[in-house]
CSV table of N, CA and C and ligand atoms in Angstrom, one decimal:
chain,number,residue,atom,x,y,z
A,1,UNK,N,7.3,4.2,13.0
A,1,UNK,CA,6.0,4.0,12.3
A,1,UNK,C,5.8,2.5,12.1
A,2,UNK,N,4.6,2.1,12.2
A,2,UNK,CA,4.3,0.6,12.1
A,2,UNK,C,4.0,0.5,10.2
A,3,UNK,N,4.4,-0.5,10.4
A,3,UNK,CA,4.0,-1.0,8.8
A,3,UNK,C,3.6,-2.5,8.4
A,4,UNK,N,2.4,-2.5,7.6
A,4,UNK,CA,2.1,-3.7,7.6
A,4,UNK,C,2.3,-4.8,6.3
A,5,UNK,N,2.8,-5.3,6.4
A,5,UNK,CA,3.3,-6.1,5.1
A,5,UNK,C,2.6,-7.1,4.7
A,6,UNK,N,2.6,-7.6,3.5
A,6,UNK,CA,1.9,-9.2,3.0
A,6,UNK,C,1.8,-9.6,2.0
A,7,UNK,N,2.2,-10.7,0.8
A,7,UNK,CA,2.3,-11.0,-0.1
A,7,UNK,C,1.5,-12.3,-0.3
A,8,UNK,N,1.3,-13.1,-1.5
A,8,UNK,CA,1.3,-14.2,-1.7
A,8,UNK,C,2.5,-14.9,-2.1
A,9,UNK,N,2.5,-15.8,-2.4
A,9,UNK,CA,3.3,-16.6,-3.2
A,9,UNK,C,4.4,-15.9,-4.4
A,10,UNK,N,3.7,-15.0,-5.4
A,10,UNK,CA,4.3,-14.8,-6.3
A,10,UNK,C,5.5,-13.5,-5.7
A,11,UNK,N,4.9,-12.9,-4.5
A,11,UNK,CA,5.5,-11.8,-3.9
A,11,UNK,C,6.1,-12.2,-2.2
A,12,UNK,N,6.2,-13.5,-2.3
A,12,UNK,CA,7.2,-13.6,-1.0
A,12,UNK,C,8.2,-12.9,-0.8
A,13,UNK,N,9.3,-13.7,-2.0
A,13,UNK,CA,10.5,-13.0,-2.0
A,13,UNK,C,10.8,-11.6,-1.8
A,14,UNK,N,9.8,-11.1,-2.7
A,14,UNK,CA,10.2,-9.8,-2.0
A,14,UNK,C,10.0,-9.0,-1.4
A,15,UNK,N,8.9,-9.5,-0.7
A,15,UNK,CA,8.1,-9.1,0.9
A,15,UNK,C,9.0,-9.7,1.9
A,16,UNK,N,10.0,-10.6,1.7
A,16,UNK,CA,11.1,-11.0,2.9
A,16,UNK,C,12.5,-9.9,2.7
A,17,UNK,N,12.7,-9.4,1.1
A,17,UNK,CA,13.7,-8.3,1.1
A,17,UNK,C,13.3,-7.5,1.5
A,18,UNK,N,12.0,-7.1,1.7
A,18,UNK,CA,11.6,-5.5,1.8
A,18,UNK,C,11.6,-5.5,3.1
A,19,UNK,N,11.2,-6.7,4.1
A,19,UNK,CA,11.3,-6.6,5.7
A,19,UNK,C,12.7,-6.1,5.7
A,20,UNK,N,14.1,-7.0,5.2
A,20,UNK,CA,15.1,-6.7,5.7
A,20,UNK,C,15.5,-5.5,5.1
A,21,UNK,N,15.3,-4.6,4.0
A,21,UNK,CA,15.8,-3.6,4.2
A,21,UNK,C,15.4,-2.6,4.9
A,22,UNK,N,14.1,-2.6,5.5
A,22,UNK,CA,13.4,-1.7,6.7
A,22,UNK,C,13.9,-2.0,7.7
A,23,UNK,N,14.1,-3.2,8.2
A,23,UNK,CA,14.8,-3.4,9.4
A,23,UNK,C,16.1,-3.0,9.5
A,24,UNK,N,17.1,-2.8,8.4
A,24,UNK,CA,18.3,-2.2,8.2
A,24,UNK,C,18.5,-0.6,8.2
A,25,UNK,N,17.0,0.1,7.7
A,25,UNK,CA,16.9,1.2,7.6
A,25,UNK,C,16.5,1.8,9.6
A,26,UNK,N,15.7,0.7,9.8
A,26,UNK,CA,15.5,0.9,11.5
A,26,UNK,C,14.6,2.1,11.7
A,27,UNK,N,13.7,2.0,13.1
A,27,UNK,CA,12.7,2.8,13.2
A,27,UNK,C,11.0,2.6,12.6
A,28,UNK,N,11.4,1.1,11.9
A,28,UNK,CA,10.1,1.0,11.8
A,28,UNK,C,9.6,-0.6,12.4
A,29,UNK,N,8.5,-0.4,12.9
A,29,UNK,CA,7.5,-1.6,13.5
A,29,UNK,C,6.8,-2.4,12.2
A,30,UNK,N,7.6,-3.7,12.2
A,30,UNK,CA,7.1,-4.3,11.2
A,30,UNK,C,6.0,-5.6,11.1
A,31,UNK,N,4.7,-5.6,10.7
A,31,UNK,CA,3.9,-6.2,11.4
A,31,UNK,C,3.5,-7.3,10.2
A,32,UNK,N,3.8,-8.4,10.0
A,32,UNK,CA,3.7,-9.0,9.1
A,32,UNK,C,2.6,-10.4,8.7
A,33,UNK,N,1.6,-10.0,7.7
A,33,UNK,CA,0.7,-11.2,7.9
A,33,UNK,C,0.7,-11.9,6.9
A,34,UNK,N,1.7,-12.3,6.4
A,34,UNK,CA,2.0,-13.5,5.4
A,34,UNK,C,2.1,-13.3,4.1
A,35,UNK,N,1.8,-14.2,3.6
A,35,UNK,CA,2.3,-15.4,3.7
A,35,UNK,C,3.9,-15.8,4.1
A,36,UNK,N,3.9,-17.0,4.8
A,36,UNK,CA,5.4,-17.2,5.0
A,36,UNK,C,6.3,-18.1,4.4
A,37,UNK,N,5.9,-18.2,3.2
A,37,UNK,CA,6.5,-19.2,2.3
A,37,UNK,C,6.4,-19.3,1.0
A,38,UNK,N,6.7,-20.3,0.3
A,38,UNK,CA,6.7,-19.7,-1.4
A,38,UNK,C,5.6,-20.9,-1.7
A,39,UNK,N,5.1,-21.3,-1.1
A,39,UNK,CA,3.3,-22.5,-1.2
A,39,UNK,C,2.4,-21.2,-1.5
A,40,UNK,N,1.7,-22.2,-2.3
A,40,UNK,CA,0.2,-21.1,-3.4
A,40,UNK,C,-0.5,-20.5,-2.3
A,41,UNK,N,-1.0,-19.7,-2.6
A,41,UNK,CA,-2.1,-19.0,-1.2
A,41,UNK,C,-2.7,-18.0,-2.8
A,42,UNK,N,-4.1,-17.9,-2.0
A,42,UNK,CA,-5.0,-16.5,-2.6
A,42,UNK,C,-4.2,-15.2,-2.0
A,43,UNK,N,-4.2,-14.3,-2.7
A,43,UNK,CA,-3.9,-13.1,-2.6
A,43,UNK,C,-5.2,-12.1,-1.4
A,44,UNK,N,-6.2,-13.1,-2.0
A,44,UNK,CA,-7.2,-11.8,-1.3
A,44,UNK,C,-7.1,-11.6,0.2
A,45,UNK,N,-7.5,-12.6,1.1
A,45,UNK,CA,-7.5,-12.6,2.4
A,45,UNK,C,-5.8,-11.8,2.9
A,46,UNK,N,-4.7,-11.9,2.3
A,46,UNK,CA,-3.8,-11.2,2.8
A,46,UNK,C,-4.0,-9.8,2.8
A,47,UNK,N,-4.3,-9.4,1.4
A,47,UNK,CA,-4.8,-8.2,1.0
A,47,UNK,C,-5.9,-7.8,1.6
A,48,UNK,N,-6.8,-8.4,2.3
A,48,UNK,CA,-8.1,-7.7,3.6
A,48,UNK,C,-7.2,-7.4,5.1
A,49,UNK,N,-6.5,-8.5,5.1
A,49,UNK,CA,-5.9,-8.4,6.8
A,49,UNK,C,-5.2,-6.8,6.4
A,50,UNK,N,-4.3,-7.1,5.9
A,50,UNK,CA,-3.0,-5.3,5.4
A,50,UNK,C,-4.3,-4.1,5.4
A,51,UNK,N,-5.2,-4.6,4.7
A,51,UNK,CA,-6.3,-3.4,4.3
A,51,UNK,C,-7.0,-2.8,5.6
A,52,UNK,N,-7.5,-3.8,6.4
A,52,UNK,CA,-7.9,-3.9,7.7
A,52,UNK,C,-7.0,-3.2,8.8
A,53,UNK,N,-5.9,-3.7,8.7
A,53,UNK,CA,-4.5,-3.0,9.6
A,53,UNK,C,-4.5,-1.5,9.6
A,54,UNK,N,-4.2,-1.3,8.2
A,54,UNK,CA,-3.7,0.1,7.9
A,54,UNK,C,-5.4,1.1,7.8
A,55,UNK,N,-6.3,0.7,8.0
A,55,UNK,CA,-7.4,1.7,8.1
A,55,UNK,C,-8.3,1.2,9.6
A,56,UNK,N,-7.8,0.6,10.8
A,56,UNK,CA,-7.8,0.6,11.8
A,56,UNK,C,-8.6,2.0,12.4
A,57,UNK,N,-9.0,1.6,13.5
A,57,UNK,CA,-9.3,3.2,14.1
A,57,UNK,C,-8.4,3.3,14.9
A,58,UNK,N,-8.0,4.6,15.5
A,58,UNK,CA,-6.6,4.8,16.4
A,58,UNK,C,-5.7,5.9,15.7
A,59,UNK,N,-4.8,6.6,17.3
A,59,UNK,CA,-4.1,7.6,16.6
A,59,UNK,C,-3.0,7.4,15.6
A,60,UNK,N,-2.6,6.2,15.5
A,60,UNK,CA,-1.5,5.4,14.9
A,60,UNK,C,-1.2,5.1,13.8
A,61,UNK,N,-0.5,6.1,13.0
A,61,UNK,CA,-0.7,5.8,11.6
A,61,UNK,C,0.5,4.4,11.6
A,62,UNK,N,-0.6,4.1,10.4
A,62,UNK,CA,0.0,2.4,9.8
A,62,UNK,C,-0.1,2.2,8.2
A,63,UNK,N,1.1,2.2,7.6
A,63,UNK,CA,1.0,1.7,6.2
A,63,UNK,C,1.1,0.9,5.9
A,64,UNK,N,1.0,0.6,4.6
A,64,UNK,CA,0.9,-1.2,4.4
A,64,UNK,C,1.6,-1.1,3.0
A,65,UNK,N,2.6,-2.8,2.9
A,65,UNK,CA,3.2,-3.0,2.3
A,65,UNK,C,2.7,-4.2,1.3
A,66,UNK,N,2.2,-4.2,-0.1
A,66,UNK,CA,1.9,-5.8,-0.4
A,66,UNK,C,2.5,-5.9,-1.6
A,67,UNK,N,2.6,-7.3,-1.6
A,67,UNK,CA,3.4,-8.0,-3.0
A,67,UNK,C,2.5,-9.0,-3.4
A,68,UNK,N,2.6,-9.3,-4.9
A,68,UNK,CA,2.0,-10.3,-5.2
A,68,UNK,C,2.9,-10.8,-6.6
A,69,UNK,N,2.3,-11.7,-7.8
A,69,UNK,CA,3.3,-11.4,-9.0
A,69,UNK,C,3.6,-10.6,-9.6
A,70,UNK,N,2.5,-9.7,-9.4
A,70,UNK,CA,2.1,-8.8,-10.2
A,70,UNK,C,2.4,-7.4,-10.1
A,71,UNK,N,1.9,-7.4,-8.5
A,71,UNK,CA,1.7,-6.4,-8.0
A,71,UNK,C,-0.4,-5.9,-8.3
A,72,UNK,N,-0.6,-6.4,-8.9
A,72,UNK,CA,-2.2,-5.9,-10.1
A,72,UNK,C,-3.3,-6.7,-8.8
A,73,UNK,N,-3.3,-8.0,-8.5
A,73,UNK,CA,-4.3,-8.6,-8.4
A,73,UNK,C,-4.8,-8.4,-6.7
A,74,UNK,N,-3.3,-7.9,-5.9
A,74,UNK,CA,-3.1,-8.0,-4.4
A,74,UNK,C,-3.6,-6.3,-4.1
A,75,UNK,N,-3.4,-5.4,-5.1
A,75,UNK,CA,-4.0,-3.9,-5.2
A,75,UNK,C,-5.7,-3.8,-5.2
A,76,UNK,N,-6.1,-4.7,-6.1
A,76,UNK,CA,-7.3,-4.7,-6.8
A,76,UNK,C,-8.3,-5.3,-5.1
A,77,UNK,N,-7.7,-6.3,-4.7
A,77,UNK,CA,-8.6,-6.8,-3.4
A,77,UNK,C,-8.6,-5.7,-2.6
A,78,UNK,N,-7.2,-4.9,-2.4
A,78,UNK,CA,-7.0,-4.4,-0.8
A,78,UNK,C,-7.7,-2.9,-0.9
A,79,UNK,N,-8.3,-2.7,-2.5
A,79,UNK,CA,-8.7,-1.5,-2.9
A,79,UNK,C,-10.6,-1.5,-2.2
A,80,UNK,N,-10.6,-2.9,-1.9
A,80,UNK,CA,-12.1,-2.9,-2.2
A,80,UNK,C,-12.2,-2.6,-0.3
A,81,UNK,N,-11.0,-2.6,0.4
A,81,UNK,CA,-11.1,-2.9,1.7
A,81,UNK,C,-12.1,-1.0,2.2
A,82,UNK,N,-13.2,-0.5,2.4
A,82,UNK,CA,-12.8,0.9,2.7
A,82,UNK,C,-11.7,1.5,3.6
A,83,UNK,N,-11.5,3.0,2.8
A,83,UNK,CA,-10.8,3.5,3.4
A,83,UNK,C,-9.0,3.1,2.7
A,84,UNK,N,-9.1,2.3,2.1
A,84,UNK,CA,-7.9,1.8,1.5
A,84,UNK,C,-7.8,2.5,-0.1
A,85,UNK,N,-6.3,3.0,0.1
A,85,UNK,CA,-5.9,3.7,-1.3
A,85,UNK,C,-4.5,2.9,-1.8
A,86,UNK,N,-4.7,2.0,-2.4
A,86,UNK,CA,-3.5,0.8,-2.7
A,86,UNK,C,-3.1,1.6,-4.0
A,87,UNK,N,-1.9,2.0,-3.8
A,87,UNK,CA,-1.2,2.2,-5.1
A,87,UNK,C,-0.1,1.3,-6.0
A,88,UNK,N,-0.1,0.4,-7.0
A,88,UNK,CA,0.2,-0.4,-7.7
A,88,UNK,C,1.4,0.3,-8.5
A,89,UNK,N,2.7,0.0,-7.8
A,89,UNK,CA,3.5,1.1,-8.3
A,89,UNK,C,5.1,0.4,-8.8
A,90,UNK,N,5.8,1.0,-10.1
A,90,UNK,CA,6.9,-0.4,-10.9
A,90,UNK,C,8.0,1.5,-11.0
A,91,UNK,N,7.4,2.1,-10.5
A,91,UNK,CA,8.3,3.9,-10.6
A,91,UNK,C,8.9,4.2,-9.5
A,92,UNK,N,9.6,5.0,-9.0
A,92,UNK,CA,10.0,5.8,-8.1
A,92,UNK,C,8.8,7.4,-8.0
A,93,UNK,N,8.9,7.5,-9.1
A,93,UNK,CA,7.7,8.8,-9.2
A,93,UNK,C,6.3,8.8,-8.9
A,94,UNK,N,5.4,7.7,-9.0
A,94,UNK,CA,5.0,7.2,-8.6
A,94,UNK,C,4.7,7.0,-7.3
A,95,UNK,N,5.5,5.8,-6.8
A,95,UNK,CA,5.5,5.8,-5.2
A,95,UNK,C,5.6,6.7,-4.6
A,96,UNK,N,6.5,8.5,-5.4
A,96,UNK,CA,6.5,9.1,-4.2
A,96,UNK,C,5.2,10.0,-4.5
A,97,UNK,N,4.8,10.0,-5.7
A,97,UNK,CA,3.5,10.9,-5.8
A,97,UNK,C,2.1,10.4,-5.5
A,98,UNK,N,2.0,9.0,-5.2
A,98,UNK,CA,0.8,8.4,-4.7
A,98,UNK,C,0.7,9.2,-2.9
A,99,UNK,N,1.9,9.0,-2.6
A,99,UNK,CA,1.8,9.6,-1.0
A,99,UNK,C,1.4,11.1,-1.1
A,100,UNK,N,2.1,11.5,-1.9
A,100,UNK,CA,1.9,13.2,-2.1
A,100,UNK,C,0.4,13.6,-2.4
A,101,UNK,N,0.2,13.0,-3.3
A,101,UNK,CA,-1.2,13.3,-4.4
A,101,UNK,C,-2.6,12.6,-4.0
A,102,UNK,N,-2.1,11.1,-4.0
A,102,UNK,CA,-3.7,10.2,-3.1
A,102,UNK,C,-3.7,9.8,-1.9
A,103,UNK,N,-2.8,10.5,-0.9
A,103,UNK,CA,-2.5,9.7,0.1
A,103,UNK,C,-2.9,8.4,0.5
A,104,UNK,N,-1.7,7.5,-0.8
A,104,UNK,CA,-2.2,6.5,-0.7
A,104,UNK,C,-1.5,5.6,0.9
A,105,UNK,N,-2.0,4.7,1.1
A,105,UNK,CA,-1.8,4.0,2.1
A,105,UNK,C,-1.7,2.6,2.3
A,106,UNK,N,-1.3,2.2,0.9
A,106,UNK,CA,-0.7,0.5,0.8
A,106,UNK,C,0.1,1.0,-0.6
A,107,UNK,N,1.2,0.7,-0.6
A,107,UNK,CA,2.0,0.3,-1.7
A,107,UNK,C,2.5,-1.3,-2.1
A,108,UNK,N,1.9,-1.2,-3.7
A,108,UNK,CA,2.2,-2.8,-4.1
A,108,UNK,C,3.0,-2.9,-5.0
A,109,UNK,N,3.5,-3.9,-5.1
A,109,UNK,CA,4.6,-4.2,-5.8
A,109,UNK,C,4.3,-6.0,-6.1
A,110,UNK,N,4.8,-5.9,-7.8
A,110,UNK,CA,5.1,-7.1,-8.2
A,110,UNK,C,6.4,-7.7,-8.2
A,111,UNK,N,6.7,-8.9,-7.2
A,111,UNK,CA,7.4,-9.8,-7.2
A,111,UNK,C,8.1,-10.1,-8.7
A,112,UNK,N,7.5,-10.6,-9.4
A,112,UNK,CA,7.5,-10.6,-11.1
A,112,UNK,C,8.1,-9.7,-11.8
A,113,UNK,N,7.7,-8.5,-11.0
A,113,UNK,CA,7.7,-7.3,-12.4
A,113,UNK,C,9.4,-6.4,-11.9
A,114,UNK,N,9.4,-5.9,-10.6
A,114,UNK,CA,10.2,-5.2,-9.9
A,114,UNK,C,11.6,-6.2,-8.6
A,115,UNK,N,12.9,-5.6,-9.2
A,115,UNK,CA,13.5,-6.4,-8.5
A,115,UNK,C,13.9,-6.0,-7.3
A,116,UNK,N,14.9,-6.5,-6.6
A,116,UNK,CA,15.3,-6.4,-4.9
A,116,UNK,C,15.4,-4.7,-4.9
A,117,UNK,N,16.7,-4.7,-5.6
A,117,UNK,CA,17.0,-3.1,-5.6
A,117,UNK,C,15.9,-1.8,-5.1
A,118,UNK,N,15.3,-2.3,-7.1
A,118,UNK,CA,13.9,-1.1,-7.4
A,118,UNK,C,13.0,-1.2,-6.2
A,119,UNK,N,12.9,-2.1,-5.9
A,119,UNK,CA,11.5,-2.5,-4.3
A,119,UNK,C,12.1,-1.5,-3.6
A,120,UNK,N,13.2,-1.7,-3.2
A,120,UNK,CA,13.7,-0.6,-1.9
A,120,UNK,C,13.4,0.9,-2.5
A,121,UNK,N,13.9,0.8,-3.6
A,121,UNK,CA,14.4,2.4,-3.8
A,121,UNK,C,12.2,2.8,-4.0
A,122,UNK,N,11.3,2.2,-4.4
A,122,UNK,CA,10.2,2.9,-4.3
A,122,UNK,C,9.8,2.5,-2.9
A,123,UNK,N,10.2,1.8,-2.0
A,123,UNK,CA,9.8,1.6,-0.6
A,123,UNK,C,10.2,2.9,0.1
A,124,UNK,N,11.2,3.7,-0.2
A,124,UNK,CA,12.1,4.9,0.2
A,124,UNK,C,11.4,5.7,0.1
A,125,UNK,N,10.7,6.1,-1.4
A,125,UNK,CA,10.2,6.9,-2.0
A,125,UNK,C,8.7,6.8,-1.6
A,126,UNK,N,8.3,6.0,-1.3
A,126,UNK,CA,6.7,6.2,-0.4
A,126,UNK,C,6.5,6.3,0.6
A,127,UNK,N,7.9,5.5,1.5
A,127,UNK,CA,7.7,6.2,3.0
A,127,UNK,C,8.4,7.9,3.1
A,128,UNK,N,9.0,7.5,2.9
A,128,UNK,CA,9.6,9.4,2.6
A,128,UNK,C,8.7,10.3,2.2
A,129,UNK,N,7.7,9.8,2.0
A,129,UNK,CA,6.6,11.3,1.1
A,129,UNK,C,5.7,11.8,2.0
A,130,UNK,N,4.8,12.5,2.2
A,130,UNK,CA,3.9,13.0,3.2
A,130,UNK,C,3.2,13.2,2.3
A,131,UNK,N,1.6,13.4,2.3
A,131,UNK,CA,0.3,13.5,2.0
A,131,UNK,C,0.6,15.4,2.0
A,132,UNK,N,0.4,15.9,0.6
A,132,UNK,CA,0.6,17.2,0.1
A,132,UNK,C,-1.0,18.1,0.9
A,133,UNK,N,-2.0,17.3,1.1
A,133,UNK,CA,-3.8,18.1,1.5
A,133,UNK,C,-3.8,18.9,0.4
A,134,UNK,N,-4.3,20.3,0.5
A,134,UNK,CA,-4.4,21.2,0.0
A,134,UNK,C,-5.8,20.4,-1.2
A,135,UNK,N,-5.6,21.0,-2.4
A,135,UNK,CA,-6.6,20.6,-3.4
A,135,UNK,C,-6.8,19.0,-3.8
A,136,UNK,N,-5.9,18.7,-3.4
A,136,UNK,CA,-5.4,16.9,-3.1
A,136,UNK,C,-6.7,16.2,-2.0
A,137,UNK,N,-6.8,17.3,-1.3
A,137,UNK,CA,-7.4,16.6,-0.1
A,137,UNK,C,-9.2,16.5,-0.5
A,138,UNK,N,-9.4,17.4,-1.4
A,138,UNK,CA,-10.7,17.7,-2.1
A,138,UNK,C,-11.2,16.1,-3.0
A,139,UNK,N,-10.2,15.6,-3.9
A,139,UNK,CA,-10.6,14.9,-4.6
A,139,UNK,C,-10.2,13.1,-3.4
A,140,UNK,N,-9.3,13.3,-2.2
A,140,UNK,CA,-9.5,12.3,-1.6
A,140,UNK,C,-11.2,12.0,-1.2
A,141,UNK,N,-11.7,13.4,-0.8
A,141,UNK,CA,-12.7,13.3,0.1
A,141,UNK,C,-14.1,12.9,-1.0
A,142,UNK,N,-13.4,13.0,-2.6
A,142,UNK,CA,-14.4,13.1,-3.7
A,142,UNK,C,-14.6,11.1,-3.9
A,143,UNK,N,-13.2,10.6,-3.8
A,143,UNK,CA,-12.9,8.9,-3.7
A,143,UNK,C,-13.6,8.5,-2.4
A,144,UNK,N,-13.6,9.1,-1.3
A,144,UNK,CA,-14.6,8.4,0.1
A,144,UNK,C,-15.7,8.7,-0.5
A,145,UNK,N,-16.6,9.2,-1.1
A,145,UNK,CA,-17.7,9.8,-1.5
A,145,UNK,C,-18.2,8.9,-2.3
A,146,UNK,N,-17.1,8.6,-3.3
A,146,UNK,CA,-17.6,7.1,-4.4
A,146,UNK,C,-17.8,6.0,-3.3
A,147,UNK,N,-16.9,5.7,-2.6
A,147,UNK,CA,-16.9,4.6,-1.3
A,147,UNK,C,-18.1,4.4,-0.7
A,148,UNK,N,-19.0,5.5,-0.6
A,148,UNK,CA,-19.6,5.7,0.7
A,148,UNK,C,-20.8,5.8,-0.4
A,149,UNK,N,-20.9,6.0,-1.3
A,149,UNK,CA,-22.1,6.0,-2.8
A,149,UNK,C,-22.9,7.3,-2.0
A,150,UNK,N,-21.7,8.5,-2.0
A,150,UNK,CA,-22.8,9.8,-1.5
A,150,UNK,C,-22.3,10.8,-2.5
A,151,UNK,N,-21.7,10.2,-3.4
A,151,UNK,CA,-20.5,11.0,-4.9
A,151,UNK,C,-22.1,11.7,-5.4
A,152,UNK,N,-21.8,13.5,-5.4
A,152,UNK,CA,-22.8,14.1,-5.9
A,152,UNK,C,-22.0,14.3,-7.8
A,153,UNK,N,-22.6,13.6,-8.5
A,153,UNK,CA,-22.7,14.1,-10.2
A,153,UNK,C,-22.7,15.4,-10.6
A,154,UNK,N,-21.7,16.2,-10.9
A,154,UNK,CA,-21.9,17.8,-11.1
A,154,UNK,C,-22.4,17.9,-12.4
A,155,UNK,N,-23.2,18.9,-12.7
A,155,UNK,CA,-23.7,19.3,-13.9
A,155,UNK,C,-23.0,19.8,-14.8
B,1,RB5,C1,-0.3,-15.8,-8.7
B,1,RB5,O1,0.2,-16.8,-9.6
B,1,RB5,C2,-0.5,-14.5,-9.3
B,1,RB5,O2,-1.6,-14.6,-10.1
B,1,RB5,C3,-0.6,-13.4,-8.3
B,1,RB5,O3,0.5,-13.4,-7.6
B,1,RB5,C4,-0.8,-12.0,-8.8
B,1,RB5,O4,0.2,-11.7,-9.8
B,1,RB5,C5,-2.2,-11.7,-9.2
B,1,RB5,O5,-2.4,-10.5,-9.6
C-alpha cells in the first residue's frame, strides 16, 4: 500500500521515525512530501499535497500520514482538502476507530504531543483497521453531503 507522509517543522522528527518504522515493518510504498528538515515551513501547503495524494482518482488506495506540533493545525488544512477525513489522533483507540468508524484517511499526529514509540504503536493501529461500511457508511455519505452543501436538514 502506498502511503503519503508530511509534516512541518514541528513534526519532522517524527515523520522521519514513522518512515523508518514502516520501512522496517515493509510492504509499504512510501511517498514523501516534506518537509525535509527542521527549518520553519507553513503546515498548509504540505497538508494540500498529502490531501491531494490520498483522494486522487485511481484504483489505488493511498493513505496519508501528517505531523505537525500539534498534530491540530496540519488536520484542520488537510480537512478542508475534499474528500479528506484527517483524524487528529494522541490514542491507540482512536486511530484504530477513525479507520473503522469514519474511514478516515490521513492520520495526524503531534510531534509535541506523542512520542517515537506511541506514533508507531497508533500508526499500527490505523493501518491495521479496515473501514467497518455498514451504518458507518451512511453518516460518511452524510459528511460528503456537508462537503458538497447537498446535506438535507431532517425535521
Ligand atoms: C508550528 O510552530 C506549530 O504551530 C505547528 O507545527 C502546529 O502545531 C500547528 O497546529
Amino acid at each position: 500500500m502506498k502511503i503519503a507522509v508530511g509534516a512541518d517543522h514541528g513534526g519532522f522528527e517524527l515523520k522521519e521515525s514513522i518512515k523508518k518504522h514502516l520501512e522496517e515493518l515493509g510492504g509499504y510504498e512510501i511517498v514523501d512530501y516534506g518537509t525535509h528538515s527542521s527549518d520553519s515551513v507553513d503546515y498548509a501547503e504540505i497538508a494540500y499535497k498529502v490531501g491531494k495524494a490520498v483522494t486522487q482518482d485511481g484504483d489505488e488506495k493511498i493513505l496519508g500520514i501528517l505531523c505537525c506540533g500539534t498534530g491540530i493545525g496540519i488536520s484542520i488544512a488537510a480537512n478542508k482538502v475534499k474528500g479528506v477525513r484527517a483524524a487528529c489522533c494522541s490514542d491507540t483507540f482512536s486511530a484504530r476507530y477513525t479507520r473503522l468508524h469514519n474511514d478516515a484517511n490521513i492520520l495526524c499526529m503531534g510531534g509535541r504531543v506523542v512520542g517515537e514509540g506511541l506514533a508507531n504503536e497508533l500508526v499500527d493501529a490505523f493501518l491495521g483497521s479496515e473501514f467497518e461500511g455498514g451504518r458507518h457508511q451512511r453518516r460518511i455519505d452524510q459528511i460528503t453531503a456537508i462537503e458538497n452543501e447537498t446535506f438535507k436538514i431532517s425535521d
